[in-house]
Amino acid sequence: MAPEIKYTKLFINNEWVDAKSGKTFATYTPHDGSVIAHVAEGDKADIDLAVSAAKAAFHRNSEWRLLDASARGRLLNKFADLVERDAQYLVELESYNNGMLLNLAVHFIQNSSRSIRYYASLADKIQGDTIPADGDLFSYTLKQPIGVCGLILPWNGPIAMFINKVITALTAGCTVVVKPAEQTPLTALALAALFKEAGFPPGVVNVVNGFGPGAGTSLTHHPDVAKISFTGSAEVGKLIQQAAGKVNLKRVTLELGGKSPLVIMNDADLNVAVPCAANGVFGHQGQICIAASRLFVQSGIYDEFVKRAVEFAKNIKIGNPTEPTTQHGPQVDGEMMEKVLGYIEKGKREGAKLLTGGKRVGTKGFYIEPTVFAGVTDEMTIAKEEIFGPVQSILKFDTLEEVLDRANNTNYGLAAGIFTKDINNALQFAKHAEAGNVWVNTYFVFQPQLPFGGFKESGLGRENGIACVEPYLEVKTVAITLPKKF
Ligand code: ADP
């Protein structure tokens, strides 16, 4: 049964309101492409209202700013309780609107509630230093919340990204205006309702659905927004940094794309490496920025690996993501499906060997078969551009030296992985890979404690870990002259 859709309006100042223009837009389920709701479409006027509410909630005398840091932590824990209470509903809604497998949505929700509790425990541990300055001075630093933060979300992990970004900002004591992705507007609203129920004061969390040009640009160009945290394409990431520079030097955190290399050495345990490599690129239908989309396999095991990889891909069960036994669901929308199919055609045209998959499944919804290409070379488009779909590209290499250079030969630098039993190879790879996250004999390790982010064009700043609260804080240095005589 389809989950109930309880909220479709904008959430501003703890109230549900229509867009000023009265406009709405349709949202779909990727399973069959049918419309499941019409959602209020925010634009500049609505962003202005939401930012004013967030600004008022940030005033020095506001309820939020007067709250003890420990009480802020308790409120966040209350929110975690409510997320856990409603987990089943949130998982179903996420799967319905996004096409995410139920199991993956469960994993994300569990990880998110761990994240909330991790950050809740940090709220009263944000502290400055006392500094031994020269002369008769008493000097110390205060770490203070930066102000109103604009949080712009992608569609591939709506709940996880919402929680991750909002919680970090609130832990620091900021207030937020969230702009969810237009493809997946629903779960953000369900989460907003839980902030209200938990007792967060009006204006602390605001959610304005809408499109990139419109709601998104109004937020990035707003002079009262102190910081933007964005997850999405590198192209839009660059626009956001430009907007920040143009208006008020907003602080910016960017989590962008990737073209991540996964290296399989001759001594790897193939029983682990084959499924891990497959999950690394077919997981969430390949719609993950850290997808292992360049799979480098050493020449001694290349043929055997390819055989097993094809076998694995052929046995993946495709179906409705809301059914628990499904292993592979749809792409998020028709546009993304066409884009991925276009890359598959390019792969064929440029001479890669298509060994399985490559086609749309059925005529309803946006399903693509798990696809395996062998004989891929570095200059092919499928080895260079981010596909964001279920396409495994297998490349051959001979030595670690060689593969390190080839793996690093990209503008991206989000993740990298290696399977080997040789500790020296693993450590050399970890040292030299140009990526924000390196995984050894595994792929995809996400925990609230572990910083995540990219080198090069994969981003700016880190999410997760204690340090990621810092970009939501300003450091204030206070120096006080001490009397010469006492
Ligand atoms: P994708 O290509 O995966 O849809 P985008 O980078 O286009 O990713 O979008 C990610 C998020 O950024 C979405 O919430 C989208 O509405 C928003 N967005 C898109 N363009 C802009 C823009 N110019 N300024 C601000 N936000 C934008």
Short mmCIF file of C-alpha atoms and ligand atoms in Angstrom, two decimals:
data_model
loop_
_atom_site.label_atom_id
_atom_site.label_comp_id
_atom_site.label_asym_id
_atom_site.label_seq_id
_atom_site.Cartn_x
_atom_site.Cartn_y
_atom_site.Cartn_z
CA MET A 1 0.00 0.00 0.00
CA ALA A 2 1.25 3.49 -0.85
CA PRO A 3 2.33 5.53 2.20
CA GLU A 4 0.09 8.43 3.18
CA ILE A 5 1.35 11.83 2.01
CA LYS A 6 0.67 14.14 4.94
CA TYR A 7 2.54 17.31 4.01
CA THR A 8 2.83 19.14 0.70
CA LYS A 9 3.11 22.82 1.71
CA LEU A 10 6.12 24.95 2.56
CA PHE A 11 7.31 24.84 6.17
CA ILE A 12 8.17 28.35 7.35
CA ASN A 13 8.36 29.54 10.96
CA ASN A 14 6.81 26.24 12.16
CA GLU A 15 3.74 26.83 9.96
CA TRP A 16 2.53 25.04 6.82
CA VAL A 17 1.95 27.66 4.13
CA ASP A 18 1.21 27.82 0.41
CA ALA A 19 3.74 29.37 -1.94
CA LYS A 20 3.17 33.14 -2.31
CA SER A 21 2.57 32.58 -6.03
CA GLY A 22 0.05 29.79 -5.27
CA LYS A 23 2.06 27.53 -7.61
CA THR A 24 2.56 23.80 -7.10
CA PHE A 25 4.54 21.14 -8.96
CA ALA A 26 3.93 17.45 -9.45
CA THR A 27 6.05 14.78 -7.84
CA TYR A 28 6.23 11.19 -9.05
CA THR A 29 7.09 7.66 -8.09
CA PRO A 30 9.89 6.30 -10.29
CA HIS A 31 8.38 2.81 -10.15
CA ASP A 32 5.78 3.66 -12.80
CA GLY A 33 6.18 7.40 -13.36
CA SER A 34 2.74 8.26 -11.95
CA VAL A 35 2.04 11.53 -10.10
CA ILE A 36 1.75 10.96 -6.34
CA ALA A 37 1.32 14.53 -5.07
CA HIS A 38 1.39 18.21 -5.93
CA VAL A 39 3.78 20.17 -3.77
CA ALA A 40 3.97 23.93 -3.09
CA GLU A 41 6.59 25.51 -5.37
CA GLY A 42 8.63 28.07 -3.49
CA ASP A 43 10.41 30.92 -5.22
CA LYS A 44 12.20 34.14 -4.22
CA ALA A 45 9.29 35.54 -2.17
CA ASP A 46 9.07 32.34 -0.13
CA ILE A 47 12.82 32.09 0.36
CA ASP A 48 12.77 35.71 1.59
CA LEU A 49 10.11 34.81 4.16
CA ALA A 50 11.96 31.68 5.27
CA VAL A 51 15.27 33.55 5.60
CA SER A 52 13.56 36.29 7.67
CA ALA A 53 12.11 33.63 9.95
CA ALA A 54 15.51 31.96 10.30
CA LYS A 55 17.15 35.35 10.92
CA ALA A 56 14.63 36.24 13.65
CA ALA A 57 15.18 32.82 15.24
CA PHE A 58 18.92 33.59 15.28
CA HIS A 59 18.56 36.94 17.06
CA ARG A 60 20.64 37.11 20.25
CA ASN A 61 17.51 37.30 22.41
CA SER A 62 15.61 34.54 20.65
CA GLU A 63 14.44 31.39 22.40
CA TRP A 64 16.91 29.35 20.31
CA ARG A 65 19.95 31.51 21.09
CA LEU A 66 19.10 31.67 24.79
CA LEU A 67 18.89 27.89 25.03
CA ASP A 68 21.76 26.24 26.92
CA ALA A 69 24.00 24.20 24.63
CA SER A 70 23.14 21.08 26.63
CA ALA A 71 19.43 21.77 26.10
CA ARG A 72 20.12 22.04 22.35
CA GLY A 73 21.64 18.57 22.56
CA ARG A 74 18.57 17.25 24.38
CA LEU A 75 16.27 18.73 21.72
CA LEU A 76 18.31 17.00 19.04
CA ASN A 77 17.98 13.72 20.91
CA LYS A 78 14.23 14.28 21.08
CA PHE A 79 14.24 14.65 17.31
CA ALA A 80 16.18 11.36 17.05
CA ASP A 81 13.49 9.65 19.18
CA LEU A 82 10.81 10.84 16.75
CA VAL A 83 12.79 9.78 13.66
CA GLU A 84 13.16 6.33 15.22
CA ARG A 85 9.45 6.23 16.11
CA ASP A 86 8.46 7.06 12.51
CA ALA A 87 11.27 5.16 10.81
CA GLN A 88 9.02 2.69 9.01
CA TYR A 89 6.83 5.46 7.56
CA LEU A 90 9.86 7.54 6.51
CA VAL A 91 11.47 4.52 4.84
CA GLU A 92 8.31 3.78 2.85
CA LEU A 93 7.89 7.40 1.79
CA GLU A 94 11.54 7.62 0.72
CA SER A 95 11.24 4.47 -1.34
CA TYR A 96 7.97 5.62 -2.92
CA ASN A 97 9.20 9.07 -3.98
CA ASN A 98 12.82 8.23 -4.78
CA GLY A 99 12.80 4.62 -5.96
CA MET A 100 15.32 3.66 -3.26
CA LEU A 101 15.22 0.03 -2.14
CA LEU A 102 13.51 -0.41 1.21
CA ASN A 103 16.63 -2.03 2.68
CA LEU A 104 18.82 0.86 1.65
CA ALA A 105 16.34 3.37 3.05
CA VAL A 106 16.36 1.42 6.35
CA HIS A 107 20.16 1.55 6.37
CA PHE A 108 20.14 5.31 5.75
CA ILE A 109 17.58 5.96 8.49
CA GLN A 110 19.52 3.90 11.00
CA ASN A 111 22.72 5.68 10.09
CA SER A 112 20.94 9.04 10.30
CA SER A 113 19.63 8.42 13.78
CA ARG A 114 23.15 7.46 14.88
CA SER A 115 24.29 10.72 13.32
CA ILE A 116 21.74 12.80 15.21
CA ARG A 117 22.77 11.26 18.52
CA TYR A 118 26.47 11.68 17.69
CA TYR A 119 26.01 15.40 17.00
CA ALA A 120 23.56 15.88 19.88
CA SER A 121 26.33 14.77 22.19
CA LEU A 122 28.67 17.40 20.71
CA ALA A 123 26.37 20.40 21.20
CA ASP A 124 27.82 21.29 24.61
CA LYS A 125 31.41 20.45 23.68
CA ILE A 126 31.99 23.30 21.28
CA GLN A 127 34.65 25.32 23.02
CA GLY A 128 37.43 27.77 22.37
CA ASP A 129 40.96 28.08 23.74
CA THR A 130 42.81 30.22 26.19
CA ILE A 131 45.91 31.51 24.46
CA PRO A 132 49.27 32.56 25.97
CA ALA A 133 49.57 35.84 24.04
CA ASP A 134 52.61 38.12 24.52
CA GLY A 135 52.40 40.85 27.15
CA ASP A 136 49.87 41.32 29.95
CA LEU A 137 46.90 39.97 28.06
CA PHE A 138 44.21 37.50 28.84
CA SER A 139 43.27 36.02 25.46
CA TYR A 140 40.71 33.44 24.54
CA THR A 141 38.58 32.34 21.63
CA LEU A 142 34.83 31.88 21.42
CA LYS A 143 33.30 29.61 18.80
CA GLN A 144 29.95 31.00 17.78
CA PRO A 145 27.29 29.88 15.30
CA ILE A 146 27.72 31.53 11.93
CA GLY A 147 24.05 32.48 11.36
CA VAL A 148 21.41 31.46 8.84
CA CYS A 149 22.50 28.51 6.71
CA GLY A 150 21.04 27.57 3.33
CA LEU A 151 21.10 23.81 2.82
CA ILE A 152 20.58 22.62 -0.75
CA LEU A 153 19.89 18.92 -1.13
CA PRO A 154 20.22 16.35 -3.91
CA TRP A 155 17.62 13.71 -4.77
CA ASN A 156 19.74 10.59 -4.30
CA GLY A 157 19.65 10.44 -0.50
CA PRO A 158 16.90 12.83 0.57
CA ILE A 159 16.51 11.77 4.23
CA ALA A 160 20.19 11.11 4.89
CA MET A 161 21.32 14.41 3.36
CA PHE A 162 18.58 16.41 5.07
CA ILE A 163 19.45 15.00 8.47
CA ASN A 164 23.18 15.23 7.96
CA LYS A 165 23.20 18.88 6.97
CA VAL A 166 20.44 20.15 9.27
CA ILE A 167 21.82 18.41 12.33
CA THR A 168 25.34 19.72 11.86
CA ALA A 169 24.06 23.29 11.50
CA LEU A 170 21.78 23.01 14.54
CA THR A 171 24.51 21.45 16.66
CA ALA A 172 26.55 24.59 16.05
CA GLY A 173 23.52 26.73 17.02
CA CYS A 174 22.71 28.00 13.52
CA THR A 175 19.23 28.25 11.98
CA VAL A 176 18.44 26.81 8.55
CA VAL A 177 16.48 27.13 5.34
CA VAL A 178 16.43 23.83 3.47
CA LYS A 179 15.81 23.53 -0.27
CA PRO A 180 15.21 19.85 -1.08
CA ALA A 181 15.70 18.51 -4.61
CA GLU A 182 12.68 19.01 -6.88
CA GLN A 183 12.58 15.28 -7.69
CA THR A 184 12.14 14.25 -4.04
CA PRO A 185 10.31 16.91 -2.01
CA LEU A 186 8.29 14.72 0.38
CA THR A 187 10.48 13.24 3.11
CA ALA A 188 11.99 16.64 3.98
CA LEU A 189 8.49 17.85 4.86
CA ALA A 190 7.82 14.79 7.03
CA LEU A 191 11.08 15.49 8.88
CA ALA A 192 10.21 19.18 9.27
CA ALA A 193 7.01 18.15 11.07
CA LEU A 194 9.12 16.13 13.52
CA PHE A 195 11.27 19.18 14.34
CA LYS A 196 8.12 21.04 15.29
CA GLU A 197 6.83 18.11 17.34
CA ALA A 198 10.20 17.82 19.12
CA GLY A 199 9.79 21.43 20.29
CA PHE A 200 12.27 23.37 18.13
CA PRO A 201 11.28 27.06 18.24
CA PRO A 202 9.69 28.66 15.14
CA GLY A 203 12.13 29.68 12.41
CA VAL A 204 14.97 27.38 13.46
CA VAL A 205 14.19 24.89 10.68
CA ASN A 206 12.43 26.00 7.49
CA VAL A 207 11.82 23.92 4.36
CA VAL A 208 11.09 25.49 0.97
CA ASN A 209 10.58 23.11 -1.94
CA GLY A 210 11.11 24.42 -5.45
CA PHE A 211 13.53 24.39 -8.35
CA GLY A 212 17.22 25.22 -8.65
CA PRO A 213 16.74 28.37 -10.69
CA GLY A 214 14.19 30.08 -8.41
CA ALA A 215 14.24 28.78 -4.86
CA GLY A 216 17.84 27.53 -5.10
CA THR A 217 19.37 30.67 -6.61
CA SER A 218 17.36 32.94 -4.29
CA LEU A 219 18.93 31.16 -1.35
CA THR A 220 22.48 31.26 -2.73
CA HIS A 221 22.13 34.97 -3.57
CA HIS A 222 20.45 36.02 -0.31
CA PRO A 223 22.51 38.60 1.61
CA ASP A 224 21.26 37.35 4.99
CA VAL A 225 22.43 33.78 4.42
CA ALA A 226 25.85 33.27 6.00
CA LYS A 227 26.63 29.83 4.65
CA ILE A 228 25.53 27.38 1.98
CA SER A 229 26.01 23.65 2.27
CA PHE A 230 25.31 21.95 -1.03
CA THR A 231 25.36 18.40 -2.32
CA GLY A 232 24.84 17.90 -6.05
CA SER A 233 26.57 18.26 -9.39
CA ALA A 234 30.00 19.85 -9.85
CA GLU A 235 28.44 22.21 -12.39
CA VAL A 236 25.98 23.67 -9.87
CA GLY A 237 28.62 23.56 -7.12
CA LYS A 238 30.72 25.99 -9.15
CA LEU A 239 27.72 28.31 -9.63
CA ILE A 240 27.12 28.28 -5.90
CA GLN A 241 30.66 29.29 -5.13
CA GLN A 242 30.41 32.11 -7.67
CA ALA A 243 27.13 33.33 -6.15
CA ALA A 244 28.70 33.25 -2.68
CA GLY A 245 31.62 35.35 -3.88
CA LYS A 246 29.39 37.82 -5.67
CA VAL A 247 27.01 38.63 -2.83
CA ASN A 248 28.39 38.44 0.69
CA LEU A 249 31.27 35.94 0.76
CA LYS A 250 29.07 33.22 2.15
CA ARG A 251 30.93 30.25 3.54
CA VAL A 252 30.46 27.27 1.30
CA THR A 253 30.63 23.52 1.80
CA LEU A 254 30.32 21.48 -1.39
CA GLU A 255 29.91 17.74 -1.81
CA LEU A 256 29.98 17.08 -5.53
CA GLY A 257 30.46 14.25 -7.99
CA GLY A 258 32.99 11.51 -8.46
CA LYS A 259 34.49 9.01 -10.85
CA SER A 260 35.92 6.76 -8.22
CA PRO A 261 38.50 4.07 -8.96
CA LEU A 262 38.30 0.64 -7.35
CA VAL A 263 41.47 -1.43 -7.82
CA ILE A 264 41.47 -5.24 -7.64
CA MET A 265 44.97 -6.73 -7.29
CA ASN A 266 45.87 -10.29 -8.35
CA ASP A 267 45.96 -11.45 -4.71
CA ALA A 268 42.46 -10.16 -3.85
CA ASP A 269 39.84 -12.50 -2.40
CA LEU A 270 37.42 -12.59 -5.33
CA ASN A 271 34.62 -14.01 -3.20
CA VAL A 272 34.57 -10.67 -1.41
CA ALA A 273 35.82 -8.37 -4.16
CA VAL A 274 33.31 -9.34 -6.86
CA PRO A 275 30.13 -8.66 -4.82
CA CYS A 276 31.69 -5.59 -3.22
CA ALA A 277 32.63 -4.12 -6.59
CA ALA A 278 29.13 -4.85 -7.90
CA ASN A 279 27.43 -3.24 -4.90
CA GLY A 280 29.85 -0.35 -5.26
CA VAL A 281 28.41 0.53 -8.66
CA PHE A 282 24.95 -1.06 -8.77
CA GLY A 283 23.96 -0.02 -5.23
CA HIS A 284 21.10 2.50 -5.40
CA GLN A 285 21.14 1.87 -9.17
CA GLY A 286 24.50 3.65 -9.38
CA GLN A 287 23.00 6.93 -8.17
CA ILE A 288 25.69 7.64 -5.63
CA CYS A 289 28.49 10.13 -5.87
CA ILE A 290 30.99 7.54 -4.60
CA ALA A 291 30.01 4.85 -7.14
CA ALA A 292 32.96 2.59 -8.02
CA SER A 293 32.56 3.55 -11.65
CA ARG A 294 36.12 2.78 -12.77
CA LEU A 295 36.94 -0.79 -11.84
CA PHE A 296 40.64 -1.53 -12.46
CA VAL A 297 41.40 -5.27 -12.43
CA GLN A 298 44.98 -6.60 -12.54
CA SER A 299 45.85 -8.62 -15.63
CA GLY A 300 46.48 -11.95 -13.82
CA ILE A 301 42.85 -12.26 -12.69
CA TYR A 302 41.16 -10.08 -15.29
CA ASP A 303 39.34 -12.80 -17.27
CA GLU A 304 38.20 -14.69 -14.18
CA PHE A 305 37.02 -11.48 -12.51
CA VAL A 306 35.07 -10.37 -15.58
CA LYS A 307 33.37 -13.78 -15.81
CA ARG A 308 32.28 -13.62 -12.18
CA ALA A 309 31.22 -9.96 -12.41
CA VAL A 310 28.93 -10.75 -15.35
CA GLU A 311 27.45 -13.73 -13.50
CA PHE A 312 26.81 -11.54 -10.47
CA ALA A 313 25.12 -8.78 -12.48
CA LYS A 314 22.87 -11.24 -14.32
CA ASN A 315 21.52 -12.59 -11.04
CA ILE A 316 20.46 -9.26 -9.53
CA LYS A 317 16.69 -9.23 -8.99
CA ILE A 318 15.04 -6.21 -10.60
CA GLY A 319 11.65 -5.02 -9.33
CA ASN A 320 9.47 -2.61 -7.39
CA PRO A 321 11.74 -0.98 -4.77
CA THR A 322 8.97 -1.06 -2.18
CA GLU A 323 9.06 -4.89 -2.17
CA PRO A 324 11.54 -6.25 0.37
CA THR A 325 13.13 -8.91 -1.89
CA THR A 326 13.97 -6.51 -4.72
CA GLN A 327 17.69 -5.93 -5.29
CA HIS A 328 17.57 -3.36 -8.09
CA GLY A 329 15.02 -0.56 -8.51
CA PRO A 330 14.41 2.28 -10.98
CA GLN A 331 16.44 5.39 -11.79
CA VAL A 332 14.94 8.50 -10.20
CA ASP A 333 13.25 9.88 -13.34
CA GLY A 334 12.96 9.65 -17.11
CA GLU A 335 15.63 12.29 -17.66
CA MET A 336 18.23 10.40 -15.65
CA MET A 337 17.23 7.12 -17.29
CA GLU A 338 17.75 8.60 -20.77
CA LYS A 339 21.07 10.09 -19.72
CA VAL A 340 22.35 6.73 -18.47
CA LEU A 341 21.10 4.90 -21.59
CA GLY A 342 22.94 7.55 -23.64
CA TYR A 343 26.20 6.71 -21.84
CA ILE A 344 25.64 3.00 -22.51
CA GLU A 345 25.24 3.74 -26.24
CA LYS A 346 28.43 5.82 -26.16
CA GLY A 347 30.28 2.96 -24.46
CA LYS A 348 29.22 0.60 -27.25
CA ARG A 349 30.08 3.10 -29.97
CA GLU A 350 33.52 3.80 -28.54
CA GLY A 351 34.38 0.09 -28.54
CA ALA A 352 33.79 -1.15 -24.97
CA LYS A 353 32.53 -4.74 -24.82
CA LEU A 354 28.95 -4.93 -23.49
CA LEU A 355 28.74 -8.27 -21.66
CA THR A 356 25.36 -8.02 -19.96
CA GLY A 357 22.53 -5.51 -19.49
CA GLY A 358 22.44 -2.26 -21.41
CA LYS A 359 18.68 -1.94 -21.87
CA ARG A 360 15.65 -0.36 -20.28
CA VAL A 361 13.39 -2.84 -18.48
CA GLY A 362 9.72 -2.63 -19.48
CA THR A 363 8.00 0.53 -20.66
CA LYS A 364 6.69 1.92 -17.37
CA GLY A 365 8.91 3.43 -14.71
CA PHE A 366 12.60 4.08 -15.17
CA TYR A 367 14.37 0.74 -14.84
CA ILE A 368 17.74 -0.07 -16.45
CA GLU A 369 19.41 -3.49 -16.34
CA PRO A 370 22.65 -3.80 -14.35
CA THR A 371 25.19 -3.36 -17.12
CA VAL A 372 28.77 -4.64 -17.41
CA PHE A 373 31.33 -3.37 -19.91
CA ALA A 374 34.77 -4.99 -20.22
CA GLY A 375 37.67 -3.82 -22.35
CA VAL A 376 37.14 -0.24 -21.19
CA THR A 377 40.06 2.12 -21.74
CA ASP A 378 40.91 5.39 -20.00
CA GLU A 379 39.94 7.72 -22.83
CA MET A 380 36.41 6.31 -23.32
CA THR A 381 33.58 8.58 -22.18
CA ILE A 382 32.24 5.93 -19.78
CA ALA A 383 35.63 5.92 -18.03
CA LYS A 384 35.76 9.70 -17.75
CA GLU A 385 32.32 11.12 -17.02
CA GLU A 386 30.06 10.52 -14.05
CA ILE A 387 27.24 8.27 -15.29
CA PHE A 388 25.11 8.06 -12.12
CA GLY A 389 23.63 4.75 -13.27
CA PRO A 390 24.11 0.97 -13.01
CA VAL A 391 27.07 0.70 -15.36
CA GLN A 392 30.18 -1.23 -14.36
CA SER A 393 33.22 -0.36 -16.49
CA ILE A 394 36.09 -2.83 -16.14
CA LEU A 395 39.59 -1.70 -17.09
CA LYS A 396 42.81 -3.78 -17.11
CA PHE A 397 46.16 -2.87 -15.50
CA ASP A 398 49.52 -4.52 -14.82
CA THR A 399 51.26 -2.76 -11.91
CA LEU A 400 50.31 -0.69 -8.87
CA GLU A 401 52.54 2.16 -10.10
CA GLU A 402 50.64 2.27 -13.36
CA VAL A 403 47.18 2.04 -11.82
CA LEU A 404 47.87 4.80 -9.30
CA ASP A 405 48.60 7.27 -12.09
CA ARG A 406 45.59 6.15 -14.07
CA ALA A 407 43.29 6.18 -11.03
CA ASN A 408 44.37 9.74 -10.19
CA ASN A 409 44.02 10.98 -13.75
CA THR A 410 40.63 12.65 -13.21
CA ASN A 411 39.33 16.00 -12.04
CA TYR A 412 37.34 14.21 -9.36
CA GLY A 413 38.66 12.89 -6.04
CA LEU A 414 35.86 11.61 -3.85
CA ALA A 415 36.59 7.95 -3.09
CA ALA A 416 39.01 5.18 -4.03
CA GLY A 417 39.24 1.52 -3.09
CA ILE A 418 41.68 -1.36 -3.28
CA PHE A 419 41.37 -5.10 -2.73
CA THR A 420 44.67 -6.77 -1.87
CA LYS A 421 46.19 -9.01 0.80
CA ASP A 422 49.51 -7.15 0.60
CA ILE A 423 49.70 -4.50 3.33
CA ASN A 424 52.40 -2.56 1.46
CA ASN A 425 50.25 -2.25 -1.64
CA ALA A 426 47.30 -1.18 0.50
CA LEU A 427 49.30 1.46 2.36
CA GLN A 428 50.97 2.82 -0.78
CA PHE A 429 47.59 3.09 -2.46
CA ALA A 430 46.02 4.78 0.58
CA LYS A 431 48.93 7.25 0.67
CA HIS A 432 48.92 8.17 -3.01
CA ALA A 433 45.26 7.97 -4.05
CA GLU A 434 43.91 11.47 -4.63
CA ALA A 435 40.59 10.98 -2.87
CA GLY A 436 38.89 12.09 0.32
CA ASN A 437 38.01 8.53 1.30
CA VAL A 438 40.05 5.39 0.72
CA TRP A 439 38.63 1.95 1.44
CA VAL A 440 40.77 -1.19 1.69
CA ASN A 441 39.20 -4.62 1.18
CA THR A 442 35.79 -3.00 1.44
CA TYR A 443 33.84 -0.25 -0.27
CA PHE A 444 31.28 2.20 1.15
CA VAL A 445 32.07 2.82 4.77
CA PHE A 446 29.95 5.61 6.17
CA GLN A 447 29.70 6.48 9.81
CA PRO A 448 28.94 9.72 11.62
CA GLN A 449 32.43 9.62 13.16
CA LEU A 450 34.27 9.41 9.82
CA PRO A 451 34.88 12.62 7.83
CA PHE A 452 33.58 12.45 4.27
CA GLY A 453 34.31 14.71 1.30
CA GLY A 454 36.34 15.21 -1.82
CA PHE A 455 39.68 16.27 -3.24
CA LYS A 456 39.77 18.39 -6.41
CA GLU A 457 36.41 19.01 -8.10
CA SER A 458 34.63 16.55 -5.83
CA GLY A 459 34.09 19.22 -3.25
CA LEU A 460 35.10 21.63 -0.58
CA GLY A 461 35.10 20.84 3.13
CA ARG A 462 34.04 17.67 4.90
CA GLU A 463 30.84 16.27 6.31
CA ASN A 464 30.66 13.90 9.29
CA GLY A 465 33.17 13.75 12.11
CA ILE A 466 33.73 16.35 14.82
CA ALA A 467 35.54 18.77 12.49
CA CYS A 468 32.57 19.25 10.21
CA VAL A 469 30.83 21.41 12.82
CA GLU A 470 33.65 23.98 12.46
CA PRO A 471 32.48 25.45 9.14
CA TYR A 472 29.19 26.35 10.89
CA LEU A 473 31.11 28.38 13.48
CA GLU A 474 32.99 31.64 13.55
CA VAL A 475 36.04 31.96 15.76
CA LYS A 476 36.13 35.14 17.82
CA THR A 477 39.40 36.11 19.50
CA VAL A 478 39.13 38.21 22.65
CA ALA A 479 42.15 39.95 24.13
CA ILE A 480 41.89 41.77 27.47
CA THR A 481 44.63 43.96 28.93
CA LEU A 482 45.51 43.05 32.46
CA PRO A 483 46.47 45.81 34.90
CA LYS A 484 50.25 46.18 35.23
CA LYS A 485 50.12 46.26 39.03
CA PHE A 486 47.94 44.28 41.39
P1 ADP B 1 21.36 16.77 -10.32
O1 ADP B 1 22.05 17.07 -11.62
O2 ADP B 1 21.80 15.50 -9.69
O3 ADP B 1 19.87 16.96 -10.31
P2 ADP B 1 21.92 19.38 -9.33
O4 ADP B 1 23.27 19.82 -8.95
O5 ADP B 1 21.33 19.92 -10.59
O6 ADP B 1 21.96 17.81 -9.30
O7 ADP B 1 20.88 19.70 -8.17
C1 ADP B 1 21.13 19.50 -6.81
C2 ADP B 1 20.34 20.52 -6.01
O8 ADP B 1 20.75 21.83 -6.40
C3 ADP B 1 18.83 20.48 -6.23
O9 ADP B 1 18.20 20.79 -5.01
C4 ADP B 1 18.61 21.59 -7.25
O10 ADP B 1 17.31 22.14 -7.22
C5 ADP B 1 19.63 22.60 -6.78
N1 ADP B 1 20.08 23.54 -7.83
C6 ADP B 1 20.17 23.34 -9.16
N2 ADP B 1 20.65 24.43 -9.79
C7 ADP B 1 20.89 25.36 -8.82
C8 ADP B 1 21.40 26.70 -8.83
N3 ADP B 1 21.79 27.30 -9.94
N4 ADP B 1 21.50 27.33 -7.65
C9 ADP B 1 21.14 26.74 -6.50
N5 ADP B 1 20.65 25.50 -6.43
C10 ADP B 1 20.52 24.80 -7.57
#
